[in-house]
Amino acid sequence: MDGAHSAALQLQQLPPTSSASALSETSFSYKENLIGALLAIFGHLVVSIALNLQKYCHIRLAGCKDPRAYFKTKTWWLGLFLMLLGELGVFASYAFAPLSLIVPLSAVSVIASAIIGIIFIKEKWKPKDFLRRYVLSFVGCGLAVVGTYLLVTFAPNSHEKMTGENVTKHLVSWPFLLYMLVEIILFCLLLYFYKEKNANNIVVILLLVALLGSMTVVTVKAVAGMLVLSIQGNLQLDYPIFYVMFVCMVATAVYQAAFLSQASQIYDSSLIASVGYILSTTIAITAGAIFYLDFIGEDVLHICMFALGCLIAFLGVFLITRNRKKAIPFEPYISMDAMPDSYLHNRQLLFKRYSNSRNVPHHYLESL
């Protein structure tokens, strides 16, 4: 009887033990999510500061007609160092948090750029003009912050060790192979219309960027996760899949930058930032959900709140970039077409009168 009673007591104690282990695992996943989110926010914030520092360096050199090259200034090198530091933080964030959480957090760079642009503005505005000009930026920043909070709070908690076996298993899974087939067909069709039919629509170009970018972030997470495991002592660099992912990461990033450069030559940077953020984030989250199974096991409420956070962040970024001041091309103060006919006629008479005279300086005739 005593043995049966003790066995029954042990069976009664098993459920609390399993629930406690599940609770500790959940808290650990939330901790990893928080570390990844903080690294991504820090990285995007530092990158935004770095880009504004380099832009300030170029503007200052152009304004004061400094003969020095931009790469000989301390400000530009400080911006480069901060940019590398920020990109390293974003790269490391993929090793801790799900891809679906890290990708939308690039809205932080848009928020930071808007705030930096408002703080360091050089012109003086009346209060009414200032509010009318920047009210959309303030509303957009608020919406982007709310969306970011929802993203971090309701992000998926799927955490899987990025070992060579796991990455290979996901790479050859039939859902991802089907997704890759659809993406390759869509990419080839868009590339055909862009190259052969001269379809220079911004959606076409940025869809090409987004399709490449989805593969970039998928490979970045695999490379970053395998590197972190190798640093922790579980060596993953002897798996061929690591080098396959690394080559794909570099190749897709290079072609992505090339298409972005072509888009920047045709369209305004604010339009590229808003449309590119929406398309790239949507396709990257889809790729992460298929490759890494980010939303497996998540309840419907969490998925809906995460989608709501994405939509709010999209709207915030759109409002911020919509209110940016567009560059105005240089125009002369006085057009020759606006000159009176009598003025031009008198200049021609003066040139004929003094062209044969030896006492008139040559530079005076050139001025006429």
Coordinates of C-alpha atoms in Angstrom, one line a residue:
M1 CA 0.0 0.0 0.0
D2 CA 2.8 2.4 0.9
G3 CA 4.5 1.7 -2.5
A4 CA 1.3 2.3 -4.4
H5 CA 0.6 5.5 -2.4
S6 CA 4.1 6.9 -3.1
A7 CA 3.8 6.1 -6.8
A8 CA 0.5 7.9 -6.9
L9 CA 2.1 10.9 -5.2
Q10 CA 4.9 10.9 -7.9
L11 CA 2.3 10.8 -10.7
Q12 CA 0.5 13.8 -9.1
Q13 CA 3.7 15.7 -9.0
L14 CA 4.5 15.2 -12.7
P15 CA 2.1 17.8 -14.3
P16 CA 3.4 20.8 -12.2
T17 CA 7.0 19.8 -13.2
S18 CA 6.1 19.8 -16.9
S19 CA 4.1 23.0 -16.7
A20 CA 7.0 24.7 -14.9
S21 CA 9.5 23.6 -17.6
A22 CA 7.1 24.9 -20.3
L23 CA 6.8 28.2 -18.4
S24 CA 10.6 28.6 -18.1
E25 CA 10.9 27.8 -21.8
T26 CA 8.3 30.4 -22.7
S27 CA 10.0 33.1 -20.5
F28 CA 13.3 32.2 -22.2
S29 CA 11.8 32.7 -25.7
Y30 CA 10.4 36.0 -24.6
K31 CA 13.9 37.0 -23.4
E32 CA 15.5 36.0 -26.7
N33 CA 12.8 38.0 -28.5
L34 CA 13.6 41.0 -26.4
I35 CA 17.3 40.7 -27.0
G36 CA 16.8 40.5 -30.7
A37 CA 14.3 43.4 -30.8
L38 CA 16.7 45.6 -28.8
L39 CA 19.6 44.8 -31.0
A40 CA 17.6 45.5 -34.1
I41 CA 16.2 48.8 -32.7
F42 CA 19.7 49.8 -31.6
G43 CA 21.2 48.9 -35.1
H44 CA 18.6 50.8 -37.1
L45 CA 18.9 53.8 -34.8
V46 CA 22.7 53.9 -35.1
V47 CA 22.5 53.4 -38.9
S48 CA 20.1 56.4 -39.2
I49 CA 22.4 58.6 -37.2
A50 CA 25.4 57.5 -39.3
L51 CA 23.6 58.3 -42.6
N52 CA 22.7 61.7 -41.3
L53 CA 26.2 62.4 -40.2
Q54 CA 27.6 61.5 -43.6
K55 CA 24.9 63.7 -45.3
Y56 CA 25.8 66.5 -42.9
C57 CA 29.5 66.1 -43.9
H58 CA 28.7 66.3 -47.7
I59 CA 26.5 69.4 -47.2
R60 CA 29.1 71.2 -45.1
L61 CA 31.8 70.5 -47.6
A62 CA 29.6 71.7 -50.5
G63 CA 28.5 74.8 -48.6
C64 CA 32.0 76.1 -47.6
K65 CA 33.7 75.0 -50.8
D66 CA 36.2 72.9 -48.8
P67 CA 38.8 71.5 -51.2
R68 CA 39.2 68.4 -49.0
A69 CA 37.6 65.1 -50.1
Y70 CA 34.8 63.8 -48.0
F71 CA 36.7 60.7 -46.9
K72 CA 39.4 62.9 -45.4
T73 CA 37.0 64.3 -42.7
K74 CA 36.5 62.9 -39.3
T75 CA 32.8 63.3 -39.5
W76 CA 32.5 61.0 -42.5
W77 CA 34.7 58.3 -40.9
L78 CA 32.6 58.5 -37.7
G79 CA 29.5 58.0 -39.8
L80 CA 31.1 55.0 -41.5
F81 CA 32.1 53.5 -38.1
L82 CA 28.6 54.0 -36.7
M83 CA 27.0 52.5 -39.9
L84 CA 29.2 49.3 -39.5
L85 CA 28.3 49.1 -35.8
G86 CA 24.6 49.4 -36.6
E87 CA 24.6 46.9 -39.4
L88 CA 26.4 44.5 -37.0
G89 CA 23.7 44.9 -34.4
V90 CA 21.0 44.3 -37.0
F91 CA 22.9 41.2 -38.3
A92 CA 23.2 39.8 -34.7
S93 CA 19.5 40.4 -34.0
Y94 CA 18.5 37.7 -36.5
A95 CA 20.3 35.1 -34.4
F96 CA 18.1 35.7 -31.4
A97 CA 14.6 36.6 -32.6
P98 CA 12.3 35.3 -35.3
L99 CA 12.6 36.8 -38.8
S100 CA 9.0 38.1 -38.7
L101 CA 9.9 40.3 -35.7
I102 CA 13.2 41.7 -36.9
V103 CA 12.1 42.7 -40.4
P104 CA 9.3 45.2 -39.5
L105 CA 11.6 46.9 -37.0
S106 CA 13.3 48.7 -39.8
A107 CA 10.6 51.4 -39.3
V108 CA 12.8 52.6 -36.4
S109 CA 15.3 54.1 -39.0
V110 CA 12.5 56.0 -40.6
I111 CA 11.3 57.4 -37.3
A112 CA 14.8 58.4 -36.3
S113 CA 15.5 60.1 -39.6
A114 CA 12.3 62.1 -39.3
I115 CA 13.2 63.2 -35.7
I116 CA 16.8 64.1 -36.6
G117 CA 15.6 66.1 -39.6
I118 CA 13.2 68.1 -37.4
I119 CA 15.7 68.7 -34.7
F120 CA 18.6 69.8 -36.9
I121 CA 16.5 72.0 -39.2
K122 CA 18.2 75.3 -40.0
E123 CA 15.3 77.4 -41.1
K124 CA 13.1 79.4 -38.8
W125 CA 9.4 78.7 -39.0
K126 CA 6.4 80.3 -37.4
P127 CA 4.5 78.1 -35.0
K128 CA 1.5 77.7 -37.4
D129 CA 3.7 76.9 -40.4
F130 CA 5.7 74.5 -38.3
L131 CA 2.7 72.5 -37.1
R132 CA 1.1 72.5 -40.5
R133 CA 4.3 71.2 -42.1
Y134 CA 5.2 68.6 -39.5
V135 CA 1.9 67.4 -38.1
L136 CA 1.9 64.4 -40.5
S137 CA 5.4 63.5 -39.4
F138 CA 4.4 63.7 -35.7
V139 CA 1.3 61.5 -36.3
G140 CA 3.4 59.1 -38.4
C141 CA 6.0 58.8 -35.7
G142 CA 3.3 58.1 -33.1
L143 CA 1.7 55.4 -35.3
A144 CA 5.0 53.8 -36.1
V145 CA 5.9 53.6 -32.4
V146 CA 2.5 52.0 -31.6
G147 CA 3.0 49.5 -34.4
T148 CA 6.5 48.7 -33.2
Y149 CA 5.1 48.1 -29.7
L150 CA 2.5 45.7 -31.0
L151 CA 5.1 43.9 -33.1
V152 CA 7.4 43.3 -30.2
T153 CA 4.5 42.3 -27.8
F154 CA 2.7 39.9 -30.2
A155 CA 5.7 38.6 -32.1
P156 CA 5.9 34.8 -32.7
N157 CA 7.9 32.9 -30.2
S158 CA 9.3 30.2 -32.5
H159 CA 13.0 29.6 -31.5
E160 CA 14.9 26.9 -33.2
K161 CA 18.7 26.3 -33.1
M162 CA 20.1 27.2 -36.5
T163 CA 22.1 24.0 -36.9
G164 CA 23.2 22.8 -40.3
E165 CA 20.7 19.9 -40.1
N166 CA 17.8 22.2 -39.3
V167 CA 18.6 24.7 -42.1
T168 CA 19.0 21.9 -44.6
K169 CA 15.7 20.4 -43.5
H170 CA 13.9 23.7 -44.0
L171 CA 15.6 24.3 -47.3
V172 CA 14.4 21.1 -48.9
S173 CA 10.9 21.2 -47.4
W174 CA 8.1 21.1 -50.0
P175 CA 6.4 24.4 -48.8
F176 CA 9.5 26.3 -49.2
L177 CA 10.4 24.7 -52.6
L178 CA 6.9 25.6 -53.8
Y179 CA 7.3 29.2 -52.5
M180 CA 10.7 29.4 -54.3
L181 CA 9.1 28.2 -57.6
V182 CA 6.4 30.9 -57.4
E183 CA 9.0 33.5 -56.4
I184 CA 11.4 32.6 -59.3
I185 CA 8.5 32.7 -61.8
L186 CA 7.3 36.1 -60.5
F187 CA 10.8 37.5 -60.5
C188 CA 11.5 36.4 -64.1
L189 CA 8.2 37.9 -65.3
L190 CA 8.9 41.2 -63.5
L191 CA 12.4 41.3 -64.9
Y192 CA 11.1 40.6 -68.4
F193 CA 8.7 43.5 -68.2
Y194 CA 11.3 45.8 -66.6
K195 CA 14.1 45.0 -69.2
E196 CA 12.2 44.3 -72.4
K197 CA 9.0 46.3 -72.0
N198 CA 10.6 49.2 -70.2
A199 CA 8.1 48.9 -67.3
N200 CA 9.8 51.5 -65.0
N201 CA 6.9 51.6 -62.6
I202 CA 8.0 51.9 -59.0
V203 CA 6.0 48.9 -57.9
V204 CA 7.7 46.7 -60.5
I205 CA 11.2 47.8 -59.4
L206 CA 10.6 47.6 -55.7
L207 CA 8.9 44.2 -56.1
L208 CA 12.1 43.0 -57.6
V209 CA 14.0 44.5 -54.6
A210 CA 11.5 42.9 -52.2
L211 CA 11.8 39.4 -53.8
L212 CA 15.6 39.6 -53.5
G213 CA 15.3 41.0 -50.0
S214 CA 13.2 38.1 -48.8
M215 CA 16.0 35.7 -49.7
T216 CA 18.6 38.0 -48.2
V217 CA 16.9 38.0 -44.8
V218 CA 16.3 34.3 -44.9
T219 CA 19.9 33.6 -45.5
V220 CA 21.1 36.3 -43.1
K221 CA 19.2 34.6 -40.2
A222 CA 20.7 31.2 -41.2
V223 CA 24.2 32.6 -41.3
A224 CA 23.9 34.6 -38.2
G225 CA 22.4 31.7 -36.2
M226 CA 25.1 29.3 -37.3
L227 CA 27.8 31.8 -36.5
V228 CA 26.4 32.4 -33.0
L229 CA 26.2 28.6 -32.4
S230 CA 29.8 28.3 -33.5
I231 CA 30.9 31.0 -31.1
Q232 CA 29.1 29.3 -28.3
G233 CA 31.1 26.1 -29.0
N234 CA 28.7 24.2 -31.3
L235 CA 30.7 24.4 -34.5
Q236 CA 28.6 24.8 -37.6
L237 CA 31.1 26.1 -40.1
D238 CA 31.9 22.6 -41.4
Y239 CA 28.5 22.3 -43.0
P240 CA 28.4 23.1 -46.7
I241 CA 24.9 24.7 -46.2
F242 CA 26.6 27.6 -44.3
Y243 CA 28.6 28.6 -47.4
V244 CA 25.7 28.1 -49.7
M245 CA 23.7 30.5 -47.5
F246 CA 26.6 33.0 -47.3
V247 CA 27.0 33.1 -51.1
C248 CA 23.2 33.6 -51.6
M249 CA 23.2 36.3 -48.9
V250 CA 26.0 38.3 -50.6
A251 CA 24.6 37.8 -54.2
T252 CA 21.0 38.8 -53.3
A253 CA 22.2 41.8 -51.3
V254 CA 24.4 43.1 -54.2
Y255 CA 21.6 42.8 -56.8
Q256 CA 19.1 44.3 -54.4
A257 CA 21.3 47.4 -54.0
A258 CA 21.7 47.6 -57.8
F259 CA 17.9 47.7 -58.3
L260 CA 17.5 50.2 -55.5
S261 CA 20.1 52.5 -57.2
Q262 CA 18.2 52.3 -60.4
A263 CA 14.9 53.2 -58.6
S264 CA 16.6 56.2 -56.9
Q265 CA 17.5 57.6 -60.3
I266 CA 13.9 57.7 -61.3
Y267 CA 11.8 58.3 -58.2
D268 CA 11.9 60.4 -55.1
S269 CA 13.6 58.8 -52.1
S270 CA 10.6 59.3 -49.8
L271 CA 8.4 57.3 -52.2
I272 CA 11.0 54.6 -52.4
A273 CA 11.2 54.4 -48.6
S274 CA 7.5 54.0 -48.0
V275 CA 6.6 51.7 -50.9
G276 CA 9.8 49.7 -50.4
Y277 CA 9.2 49.2 -46.7
I278 CA 5.7 48.0 -47.2
L279 CA 6.5 45.5 -50.0
S280 CA 9.8 44.3 -48.5
T281 CA 8.3 43.7 -45.1
T282 CA 5.3 41.9 -46.4
I283 CA 7.2 39.5 -48.6
A284 CA 10.0 39.0 -46.1
I285 CA 7.5 38.0 -43.3
T286 CA 5.8 35.6 -45.8
A287 CA 9.2 34.0 -46.6
G288 CA 10.1 33.7 -42.9
A289 CA 6.8 32.2 -42.1
I290 CA 7.2 29.5 -44.8
F291 CA 10.9 28.8 -44.3
Y292 CA 11.3 29.0 -40.5
L293 CA 7.6 28.2 -39.7
D294 CA 7.5 31.3 -37.5
F295 CA 3.7 31.2 -36.8
I296 CA 3.3 27.5 -36.1
G297 CA 1.6 27.0 -32.8
E298 CA 0.6 30.7 -32.4
D299 CA -3.0 31.4 -31.6
V300 CA -5.3 33.5 -33.9
L301 CA -5.3 36.5 -31.5
H302 CA -1.6 36.9 -31.5
I303 CA -1.4 36.6 -35.3
C304 CA -4.2 39.2 -35.7
M305 CA -2.5 41.6 -33.3
F306 CA 0.8 41.1 -35.0
A307 CA -0.8 41.9 -38.4
L308 CA -2.5 44.9 -36.9
G309 CA 0.9 46.2 -35.7
C310 CA 2.4 45.7 -39.2
L311 CA -0.5 47.7 -40.7
I312 CA -0.1 50.6 -38.2
A313 CA 3.6 50.7 -38.8
F314 CA 3.0 50.8 -42.6
L315 CA 0.7 53.7 -42.2
G316 CA 3.1 55.5 -39.9
V317 CA 6.0 55.1 -42.3
F318 CA 3.8 56.3 -45.2
L319 CA 2.8 59.5 -43.3
I320 CA 6.4 60.2 -42.3
T321 CA 7.8 59.8 -45.8
R322 CA 4.9 61.6 -47.5
N323 CA 5.7 64.8 -45.6
R324 CA 9.4 64.9 -46.5
K325 CA 10.6 67.9 -48.4
K326 CA 11.3 67.0 -52.0
A327 CA 14.5 68.2 -53.7
I328 CA 13.9 71.1 -56.1
P329 CA 16.1 71.2 -59.1
F330 CA 18.2 74.3 -59.7
E331 CA 16.6 77.0 -61.9
P332 CA 18.3 80.3 -62.9
Y333 CA 16.9 83.4 -61.4
I334 CA 16.5 85.1 -64.8
S335 CA 15.7 83.2 -68.0
M336 CA 17.0 84.5 -71.3
D337 CA 13.5 84.0 -72.7
A338 CA 12.2 86.5 -70.2
M339 CA 14.6 89.2 -71.3
P340 CA 13.0 92.2 -73.2
D341 CA 13.7 92.3 -76.9
S342 CA 15.1 95.8 -76.6
Y343 CA 17.7 94.7 -74.1
L344 CA 18.9 91.9 -76.3
H345 CA 19.0 94.2 -79.4
N346 CA 21.1 96.7 -77.5
R347 CA 23.6 94.0 -76.5
Q348 CA 24.0 93.0 -80.1
L349 CA 24.6 96.6 -81.2
L350 CA 27.3 97.1 -78.5
F351 CA 29.1 93.9 -79.6
K352 CA 29.2 95.0 -83.2
R353 CA 30.3 98.5 -82.3
Y354 CA 33.3 97.4 -80.1
S355 CA 34.3 94.2 -81.8
N356 CA 36.6 96.0 -84.2
S357 CA 38.0 98.4 -81.6
R358 CA 41.5 97.6 -80.3
N359 CA 41.0 99.6 -77.0
V360 CA 38.2 97.4 -75.7
P361 CA 39.4 94.5 -73.5
H362 CA 38.8 91.0 -74.7
H363 CA 37.0 89.9 -71.5
Y364 CA 34.5 92.8 -71.9
L365 CA 33.5 91.5 -75.4
E366 CA 33.1 88.0 -73.9
S367 CA 30.7 89.4 -71.3
L368 CA 28.5 90.8 -74.0

